[in-house]
Coordinates of C-alpha atoms in Angstrom, one line a residue:
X1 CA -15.4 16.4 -24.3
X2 CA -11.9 16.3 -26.3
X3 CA -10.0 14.4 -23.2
X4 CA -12.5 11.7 -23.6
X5 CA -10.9 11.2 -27.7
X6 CA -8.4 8.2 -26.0
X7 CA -11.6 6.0 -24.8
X8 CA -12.1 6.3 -28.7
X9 CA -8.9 3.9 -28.9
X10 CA -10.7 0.3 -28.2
X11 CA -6.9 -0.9 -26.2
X12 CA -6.5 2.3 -24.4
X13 CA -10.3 1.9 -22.7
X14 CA -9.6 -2.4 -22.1
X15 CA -6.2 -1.5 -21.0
X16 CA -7.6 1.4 -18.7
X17 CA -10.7 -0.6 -17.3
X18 CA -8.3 -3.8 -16.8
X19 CA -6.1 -0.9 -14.6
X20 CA -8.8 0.3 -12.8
X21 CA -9.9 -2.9 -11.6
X22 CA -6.4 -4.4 -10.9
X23 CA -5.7 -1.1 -8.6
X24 CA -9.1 -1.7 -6.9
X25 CA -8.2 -5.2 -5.8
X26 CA -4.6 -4.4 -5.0
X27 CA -5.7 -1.1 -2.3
X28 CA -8.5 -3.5 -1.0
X29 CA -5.7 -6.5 0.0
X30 CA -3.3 -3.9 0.8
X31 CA -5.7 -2.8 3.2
X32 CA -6.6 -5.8 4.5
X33 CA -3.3 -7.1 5.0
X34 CA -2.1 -4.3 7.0
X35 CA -5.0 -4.5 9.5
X36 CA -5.3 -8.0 9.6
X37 CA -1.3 -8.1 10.6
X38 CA -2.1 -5.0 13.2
X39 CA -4.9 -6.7 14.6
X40 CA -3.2 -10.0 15.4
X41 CA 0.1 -8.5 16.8
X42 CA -2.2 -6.7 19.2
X43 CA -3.3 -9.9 20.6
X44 CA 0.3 -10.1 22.0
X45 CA 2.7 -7.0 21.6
X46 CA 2.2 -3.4 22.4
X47 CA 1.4 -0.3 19.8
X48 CA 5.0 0.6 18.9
X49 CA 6.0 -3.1 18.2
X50 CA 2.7 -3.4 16.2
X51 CA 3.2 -0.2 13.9
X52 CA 6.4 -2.0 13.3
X53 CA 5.4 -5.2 12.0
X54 CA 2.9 -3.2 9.7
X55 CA 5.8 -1.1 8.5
X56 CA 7.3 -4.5 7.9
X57 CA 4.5 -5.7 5.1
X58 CA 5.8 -3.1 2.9
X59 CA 9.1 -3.9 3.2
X60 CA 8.3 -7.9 2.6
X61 CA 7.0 -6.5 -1.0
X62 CA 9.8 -4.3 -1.6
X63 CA 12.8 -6.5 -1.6
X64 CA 11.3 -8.9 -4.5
X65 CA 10.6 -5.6 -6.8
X66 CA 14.0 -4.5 -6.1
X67 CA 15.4 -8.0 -6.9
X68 CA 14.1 -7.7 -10.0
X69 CA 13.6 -4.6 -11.5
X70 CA 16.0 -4.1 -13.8
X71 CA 15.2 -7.8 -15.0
X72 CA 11.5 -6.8 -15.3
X73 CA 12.4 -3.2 -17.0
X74 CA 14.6 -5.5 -19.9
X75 CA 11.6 -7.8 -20.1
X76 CA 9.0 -5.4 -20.8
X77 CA 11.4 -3.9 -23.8
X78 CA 12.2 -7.5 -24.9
X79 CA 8.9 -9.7 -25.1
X80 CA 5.2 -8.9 -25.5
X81 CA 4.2 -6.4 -22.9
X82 CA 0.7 -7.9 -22.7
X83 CA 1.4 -12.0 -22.3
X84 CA 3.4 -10.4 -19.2
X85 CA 0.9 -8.3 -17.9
X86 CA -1.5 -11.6 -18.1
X87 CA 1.2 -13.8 -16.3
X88 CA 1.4 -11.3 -13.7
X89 CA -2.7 -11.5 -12.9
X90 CA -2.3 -15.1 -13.0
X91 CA -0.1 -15.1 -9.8
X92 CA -1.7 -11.7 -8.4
X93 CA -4.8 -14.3 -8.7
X94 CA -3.1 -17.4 -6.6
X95 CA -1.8 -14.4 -4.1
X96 CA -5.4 -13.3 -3.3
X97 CA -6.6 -17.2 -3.3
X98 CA -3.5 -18.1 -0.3
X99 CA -4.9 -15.1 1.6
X100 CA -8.7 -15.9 1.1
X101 CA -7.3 -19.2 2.8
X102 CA -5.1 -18.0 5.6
X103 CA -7.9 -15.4 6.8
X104 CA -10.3 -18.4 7.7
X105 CA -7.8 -19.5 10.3
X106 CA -8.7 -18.7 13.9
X107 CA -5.3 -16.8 14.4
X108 CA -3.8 -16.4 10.6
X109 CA 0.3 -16.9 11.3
X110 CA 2.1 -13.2 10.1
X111 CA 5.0 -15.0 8.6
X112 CA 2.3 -16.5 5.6
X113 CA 1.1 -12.9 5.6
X114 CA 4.8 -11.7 4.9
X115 CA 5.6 -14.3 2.6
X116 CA 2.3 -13.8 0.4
X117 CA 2.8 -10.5 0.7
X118 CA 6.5 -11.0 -1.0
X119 CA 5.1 -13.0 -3.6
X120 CA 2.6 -10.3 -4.9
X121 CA 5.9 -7.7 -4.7
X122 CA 7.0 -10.4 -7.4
X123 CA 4.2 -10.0 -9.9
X124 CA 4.4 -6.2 -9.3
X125 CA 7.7 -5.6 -9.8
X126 CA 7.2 -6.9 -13.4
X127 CA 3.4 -5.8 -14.1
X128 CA 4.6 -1.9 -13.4
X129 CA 7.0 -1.7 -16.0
X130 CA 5.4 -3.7 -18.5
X131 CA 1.7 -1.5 -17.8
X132 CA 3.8 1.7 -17.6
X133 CA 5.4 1.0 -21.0
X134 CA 2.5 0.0 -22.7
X135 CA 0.3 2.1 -23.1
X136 CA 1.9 4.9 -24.7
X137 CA 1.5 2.0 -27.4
X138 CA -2.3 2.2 -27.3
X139 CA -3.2 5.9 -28.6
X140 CA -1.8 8.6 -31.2
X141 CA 0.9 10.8 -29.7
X142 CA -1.5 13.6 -30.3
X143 CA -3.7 12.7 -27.0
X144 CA -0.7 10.7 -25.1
X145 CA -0.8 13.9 -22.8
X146 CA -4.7 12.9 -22.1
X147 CA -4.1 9.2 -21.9
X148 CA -1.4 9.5 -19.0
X149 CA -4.0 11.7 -17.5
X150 CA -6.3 9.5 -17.4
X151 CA -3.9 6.6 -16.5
X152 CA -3.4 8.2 -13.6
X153 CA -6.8 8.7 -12.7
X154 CA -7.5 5.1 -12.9
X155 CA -4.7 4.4 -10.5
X156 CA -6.7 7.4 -8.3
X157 CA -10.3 6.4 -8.8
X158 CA -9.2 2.7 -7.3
X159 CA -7.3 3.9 -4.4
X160 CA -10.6 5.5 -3.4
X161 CA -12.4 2.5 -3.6
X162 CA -10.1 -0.1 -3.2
X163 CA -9.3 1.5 0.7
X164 CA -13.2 2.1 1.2
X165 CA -13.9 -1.7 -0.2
X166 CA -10.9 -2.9 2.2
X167 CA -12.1 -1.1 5.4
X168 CA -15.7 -2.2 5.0
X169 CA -15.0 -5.7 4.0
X170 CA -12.5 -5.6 7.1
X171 CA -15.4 -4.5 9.6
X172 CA -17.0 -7.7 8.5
X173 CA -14.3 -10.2 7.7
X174 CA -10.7 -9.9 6.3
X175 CA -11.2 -12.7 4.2
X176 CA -13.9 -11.3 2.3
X177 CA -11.7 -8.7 1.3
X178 CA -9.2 -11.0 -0.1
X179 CA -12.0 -13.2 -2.2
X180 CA -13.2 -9.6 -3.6
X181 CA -9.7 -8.7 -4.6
X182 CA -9.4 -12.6 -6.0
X183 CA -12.9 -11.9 -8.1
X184 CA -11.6 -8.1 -9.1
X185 CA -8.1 -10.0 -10.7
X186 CA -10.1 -12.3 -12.4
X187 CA -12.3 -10.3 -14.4
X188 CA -9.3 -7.8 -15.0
X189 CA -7.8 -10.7 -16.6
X190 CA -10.3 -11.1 -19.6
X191 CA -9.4 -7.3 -20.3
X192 CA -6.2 -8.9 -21.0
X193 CA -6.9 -11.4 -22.9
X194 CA -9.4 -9.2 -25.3
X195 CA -6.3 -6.8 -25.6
X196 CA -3.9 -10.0 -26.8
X197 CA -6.4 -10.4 -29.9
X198 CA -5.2 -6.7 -30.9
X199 CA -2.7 -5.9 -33.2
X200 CA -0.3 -3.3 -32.2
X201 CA 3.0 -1.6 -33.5
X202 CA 5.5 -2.4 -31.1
X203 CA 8.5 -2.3 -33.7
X204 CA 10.5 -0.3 -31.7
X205 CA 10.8 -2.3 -28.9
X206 CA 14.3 -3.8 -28.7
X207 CA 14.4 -8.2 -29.7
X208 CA 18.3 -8.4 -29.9
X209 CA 21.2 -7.8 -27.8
X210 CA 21.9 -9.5 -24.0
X211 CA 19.9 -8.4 -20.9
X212 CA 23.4 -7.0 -19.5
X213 CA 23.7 -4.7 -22.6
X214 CA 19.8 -3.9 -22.7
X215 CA 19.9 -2.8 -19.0
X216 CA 23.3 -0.9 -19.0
X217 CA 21.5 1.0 -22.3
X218 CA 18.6 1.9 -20.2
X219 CA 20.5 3.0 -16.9
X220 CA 22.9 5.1 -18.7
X221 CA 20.0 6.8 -20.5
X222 CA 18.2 7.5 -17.2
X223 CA 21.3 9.1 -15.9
X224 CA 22.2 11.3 -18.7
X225 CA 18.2 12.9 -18.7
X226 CA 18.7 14.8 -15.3
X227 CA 15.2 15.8 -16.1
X228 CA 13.8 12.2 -15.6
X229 CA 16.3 11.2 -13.1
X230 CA 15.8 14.7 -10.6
X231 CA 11.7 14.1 -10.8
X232 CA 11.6 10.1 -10.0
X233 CA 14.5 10.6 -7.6
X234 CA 12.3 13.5 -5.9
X235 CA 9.6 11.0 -5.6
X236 CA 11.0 8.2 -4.3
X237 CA 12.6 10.3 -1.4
X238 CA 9.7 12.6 -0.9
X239 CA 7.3 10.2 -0.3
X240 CA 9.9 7.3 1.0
X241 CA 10.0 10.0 4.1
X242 CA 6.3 11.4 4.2
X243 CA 5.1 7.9 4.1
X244 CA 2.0 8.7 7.0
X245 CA -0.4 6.7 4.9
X246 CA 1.5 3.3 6.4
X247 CA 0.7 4.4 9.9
X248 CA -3.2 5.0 9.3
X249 CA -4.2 1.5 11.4
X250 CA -2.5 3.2 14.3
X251 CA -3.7 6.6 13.9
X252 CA -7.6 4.8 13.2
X253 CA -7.1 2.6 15.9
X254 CA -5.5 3.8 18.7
X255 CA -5.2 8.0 18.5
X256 CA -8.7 9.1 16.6
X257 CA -10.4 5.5 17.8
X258 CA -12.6 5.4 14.7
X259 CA -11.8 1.7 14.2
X260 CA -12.0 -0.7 10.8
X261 CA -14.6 1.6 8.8
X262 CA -12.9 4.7 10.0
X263 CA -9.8 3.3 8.9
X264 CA -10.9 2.6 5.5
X265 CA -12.2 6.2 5.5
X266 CA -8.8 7.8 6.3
X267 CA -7.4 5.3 3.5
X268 CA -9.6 6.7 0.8
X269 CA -8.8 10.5 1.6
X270 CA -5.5 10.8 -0.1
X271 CA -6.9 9.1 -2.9
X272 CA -10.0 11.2 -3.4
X273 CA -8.0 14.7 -3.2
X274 CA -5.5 13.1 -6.0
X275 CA -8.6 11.7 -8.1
X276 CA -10.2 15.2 -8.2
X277 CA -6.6 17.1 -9.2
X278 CA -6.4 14.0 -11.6
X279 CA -9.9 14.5 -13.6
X280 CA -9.2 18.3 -14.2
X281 CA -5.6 17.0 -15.3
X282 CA -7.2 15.0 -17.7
X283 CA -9.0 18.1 -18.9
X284 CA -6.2 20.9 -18.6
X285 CA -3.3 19.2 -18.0
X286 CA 0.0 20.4 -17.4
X287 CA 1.6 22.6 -20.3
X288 CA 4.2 25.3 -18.8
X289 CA 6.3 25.2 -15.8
X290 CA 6.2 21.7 -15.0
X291 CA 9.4 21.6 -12.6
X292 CA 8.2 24.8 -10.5
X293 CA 4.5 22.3 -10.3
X294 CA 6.2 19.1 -8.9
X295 CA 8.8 21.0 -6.0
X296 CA 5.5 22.9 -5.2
X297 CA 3.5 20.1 -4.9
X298 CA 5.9 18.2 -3.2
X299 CA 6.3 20.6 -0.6
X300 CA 2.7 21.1 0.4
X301 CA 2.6 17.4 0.3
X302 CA 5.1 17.8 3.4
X303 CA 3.2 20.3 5.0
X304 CA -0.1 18.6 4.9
X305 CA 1.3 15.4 6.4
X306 CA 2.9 17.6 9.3
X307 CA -0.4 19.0 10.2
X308 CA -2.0 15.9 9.7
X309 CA -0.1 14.4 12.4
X310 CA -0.6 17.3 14.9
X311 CA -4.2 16.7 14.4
X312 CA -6.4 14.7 17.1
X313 CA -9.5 16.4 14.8
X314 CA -11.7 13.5 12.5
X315 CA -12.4 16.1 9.6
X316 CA -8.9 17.9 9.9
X317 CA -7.2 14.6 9.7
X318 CA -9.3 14.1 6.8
X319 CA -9.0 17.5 5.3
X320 CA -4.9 17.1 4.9
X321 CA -4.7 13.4 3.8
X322 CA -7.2 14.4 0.9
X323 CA -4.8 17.9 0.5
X324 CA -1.5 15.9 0.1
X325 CA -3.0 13.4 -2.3
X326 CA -4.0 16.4 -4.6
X327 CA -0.6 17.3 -4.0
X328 CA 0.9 14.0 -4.7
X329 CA -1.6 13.8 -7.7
X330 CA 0.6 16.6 -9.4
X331 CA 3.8 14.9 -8.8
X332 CA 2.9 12.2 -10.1
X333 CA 1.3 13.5 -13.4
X334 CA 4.8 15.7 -14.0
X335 CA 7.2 12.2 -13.4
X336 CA 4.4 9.7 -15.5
X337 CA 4.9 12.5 -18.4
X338 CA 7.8 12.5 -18.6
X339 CA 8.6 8.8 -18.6
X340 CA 6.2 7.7 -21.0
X341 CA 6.2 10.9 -23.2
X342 CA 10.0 11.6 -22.8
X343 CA 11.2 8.5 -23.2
X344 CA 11.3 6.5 -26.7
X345 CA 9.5 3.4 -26.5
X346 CA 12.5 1.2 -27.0
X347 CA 13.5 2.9 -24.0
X348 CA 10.2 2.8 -21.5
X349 CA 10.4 -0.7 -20.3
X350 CA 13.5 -0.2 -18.8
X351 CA 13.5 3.6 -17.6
X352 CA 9.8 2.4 -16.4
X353 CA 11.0 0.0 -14.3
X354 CA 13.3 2.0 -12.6
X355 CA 10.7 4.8 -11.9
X356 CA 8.2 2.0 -10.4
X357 CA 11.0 0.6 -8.4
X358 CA 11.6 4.3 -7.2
X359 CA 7.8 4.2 -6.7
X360 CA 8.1 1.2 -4.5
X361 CA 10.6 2.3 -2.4
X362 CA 8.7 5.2 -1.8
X363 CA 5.9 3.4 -1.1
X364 CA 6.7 0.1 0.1
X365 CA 10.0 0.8 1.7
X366 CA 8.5 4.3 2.8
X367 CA 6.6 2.2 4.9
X368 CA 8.7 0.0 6.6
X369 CA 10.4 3.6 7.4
X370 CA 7.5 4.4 8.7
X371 CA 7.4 1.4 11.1
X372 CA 10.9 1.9 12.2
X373 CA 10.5 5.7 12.4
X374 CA 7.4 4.9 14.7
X375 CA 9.1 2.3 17.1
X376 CA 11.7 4.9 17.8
X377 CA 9.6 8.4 17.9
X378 CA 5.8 6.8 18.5
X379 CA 3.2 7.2 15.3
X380 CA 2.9 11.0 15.6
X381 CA 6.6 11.7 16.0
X382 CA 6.8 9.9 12.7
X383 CA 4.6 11.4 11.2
X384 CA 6.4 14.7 11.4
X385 CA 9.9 13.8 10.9
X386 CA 8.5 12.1 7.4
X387 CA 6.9 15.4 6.4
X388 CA 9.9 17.7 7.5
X389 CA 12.1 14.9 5.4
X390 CA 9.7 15.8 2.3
X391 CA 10.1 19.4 2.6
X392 CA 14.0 19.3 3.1
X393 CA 14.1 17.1 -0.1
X394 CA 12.0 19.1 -2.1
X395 CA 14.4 22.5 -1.4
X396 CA 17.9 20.1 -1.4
X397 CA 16.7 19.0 -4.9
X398 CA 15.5 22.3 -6.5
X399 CA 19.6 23.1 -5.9
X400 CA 20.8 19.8 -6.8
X401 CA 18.9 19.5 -10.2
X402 CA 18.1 22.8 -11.4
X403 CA 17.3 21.2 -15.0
X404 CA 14.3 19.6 -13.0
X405 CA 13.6 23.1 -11.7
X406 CA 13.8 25.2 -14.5
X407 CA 11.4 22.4 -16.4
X408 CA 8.8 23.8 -18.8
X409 CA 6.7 21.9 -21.3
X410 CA 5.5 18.8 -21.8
X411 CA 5.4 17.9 -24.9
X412 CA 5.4 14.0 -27.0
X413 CA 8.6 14.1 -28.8
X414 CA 8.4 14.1 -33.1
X415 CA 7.4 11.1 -34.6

């Protein structure tokens, strides 16, 4: 099978298995975190105020990454991308070991929950850039096409298990789910340190020059490639507005009453639709019209998360989060191309980091959206004005970058 020639490439297979496993742990605390905070502010507070303070979590991990993105970004283009990518399991490592702790208390307190949960936004927001940029660095250009394929399907594969892990583990105990996550860092972490022993060629990456003038470089390049700019930017407010996933203790909980396993169920389904789209990727991946793929994409990504909210159905609900993760799948193939094919490597640190803080806001922010959204219109009302939001974007940003729209191949640039 010719997409399996980048597991050929000893880094690219520790760097992917190290990925696989870090994604797995962080899904399975992210999952934890948000029901252990719903759980205990339904001892006191009603639904609304609840789906706000879970909307909140993501926020707590956003404001760190945005902090220090563009400080992260110049890192990853100035030092070696690996002895960061090691630092940052070391304290995603002590985050998982301070929750393992605070989930054996009778009644954990939510502001250590917040306040872990800000220190982990820490090591993300300079792991992202740093993976991101890397592994271009780790295969030919000849199968960098199939390697960000397969990237992304490691990210995929442990966002099906990590949500599944986290929703079992939360029937039982939250705090088992933090020591799995703890265990899944750790051994991640000698993927790491086997990948230090490698040589690599990373002579293009910049050694010289301030980190004013290295991040001024990279923002200016990111504004002047509309192409880049138009598909993160259609990301981060796409998904920023569709954000359903954040609501899914509520919807588990109190409209389908399915409870923890349930839960974990739902959190798997966007995740297993994107993993499937993501293996044929890695097969037959994108070639020709890749701007008319990511607005498409995007937009049934709204649609599904409409209908998903209108649904009171088990396998309907199930049906669409699986749908708009295929959909989201594509997106995010189209925006990871072009970032770490696009963009020279002296380049990808920085331009990365904006992406994954783009990512985070979509994500994280999207969330405390989400939770703000919910406290105004209720969970379903959300729901609904998110996916509308995605849909608007998608057609406001077809008119405002038509470079983006008129898109075509993706190809690696000439050596």
């Amino acid at each position: 099978m010719t997409s399996l020639k980048v597991f050929r490439h000893r880094g690219f297979a520790l760097f992917w298995a190290g990925k696989f496993l870090t994604t797995i742990a962080t899904l399975t605390q992210s999952v934890a975190i948000g029901w252990q905070v719903y759980t205990v502010a339904r001892l006191t507070m009603t639904v609304e105020k609840s789906s706000f303070l879970v909307g909140m979590v993501g926020l707590a991990q956003f404001v760190p990454m945005f902090a220090l993105a563009l400080l992260a970004g110049e890192t990853a283009d100035r030092y070696d991308r690996r002895k960061i990518l090691l630092c940052c399991a070391a304290l995603q490592m002590f985050s998982a070991a301070a929750l393992t702790f605070l989930a054996t208390q009778p009644v954990p307190s939510l502001t250590w929950l917040f306040m872990i949960a800000g220190l982990f936004g820490v090591a993300r927001a300079f792991s992202m850039p740093a993976g991101t940029a890397l592994a271009p660095n780790l295969v030919p250009q000849d199968v960098l096409p199939q390697a960000v394929a397969w990237n992304t399907l490691s990210t995929q594969g442990g966002m099906v298990l990590g949500p599944w892990f986290g929703g079992i583990l939360c029937a039982v105990a939250p705090v088992w789910a933090y020591a799995t996550a703890g265990m899944l860092y750790f051994i991640a972490s000698f993927t790491g340190v086997l990948l230090l022993t490698m040589k690599l060629d990373a002579k293009s990456q910049h050694k010289g020059g301030s980190r004013l003038t290295l991040i001024r470089e990279g923002l200016e390049y990111l504004w002047s490639n509309k192409i880049v700019f138009g598909a993160i930017s259609l990301d981060l407010f796409a998904v920023f507005l569709g954000g359903a996933t954040a609501l899914l203790p509520v919807f588990a909980r109190d409209i389908l009453h399915i409870g923890a396993d349930g839960f974990g169920l739902l959190r798997s389904g966007p995740a297993l639709g994107g993993g499937l789209v993501t293996l044929y990727l890695s097969v037959k991946p994108v070639k020709r019209h890749a701007g008319f793929w990511m607005l498409s994409a995007v937009a049934v990504f709204g649609i599904a998360t409409i209908t998903f909210a209108l649904s009171n159905l088990l396998w309907l609900s199930m049906t669409m989060l699986v749908v708009l993760g295929a959909a989201d799948s594509i997106s995010v193939f189209v925006r990871q191309s072009l970032v770490q094919i696009v963009t020279p490597n002296h380049m990808r640190g920085r331009v990365s980091a904006v992406s994954g803080l783009f990512i985070s806001a979509s994500n994280e922010l999207g969330e405390f959206e989400s939770g703000v959204a919910a406290r105004v219109l209720g969970p379903i009302g959300s729901a609904i004005f998110g996916g509308a939001g995605s849909i608007a974007v998608t057609a406001l940003w077809a008119k405002l970058f038509p470079a983006l729209r008129k898109a075509d191949r993706l190809v690696p640039p000439e050596m």
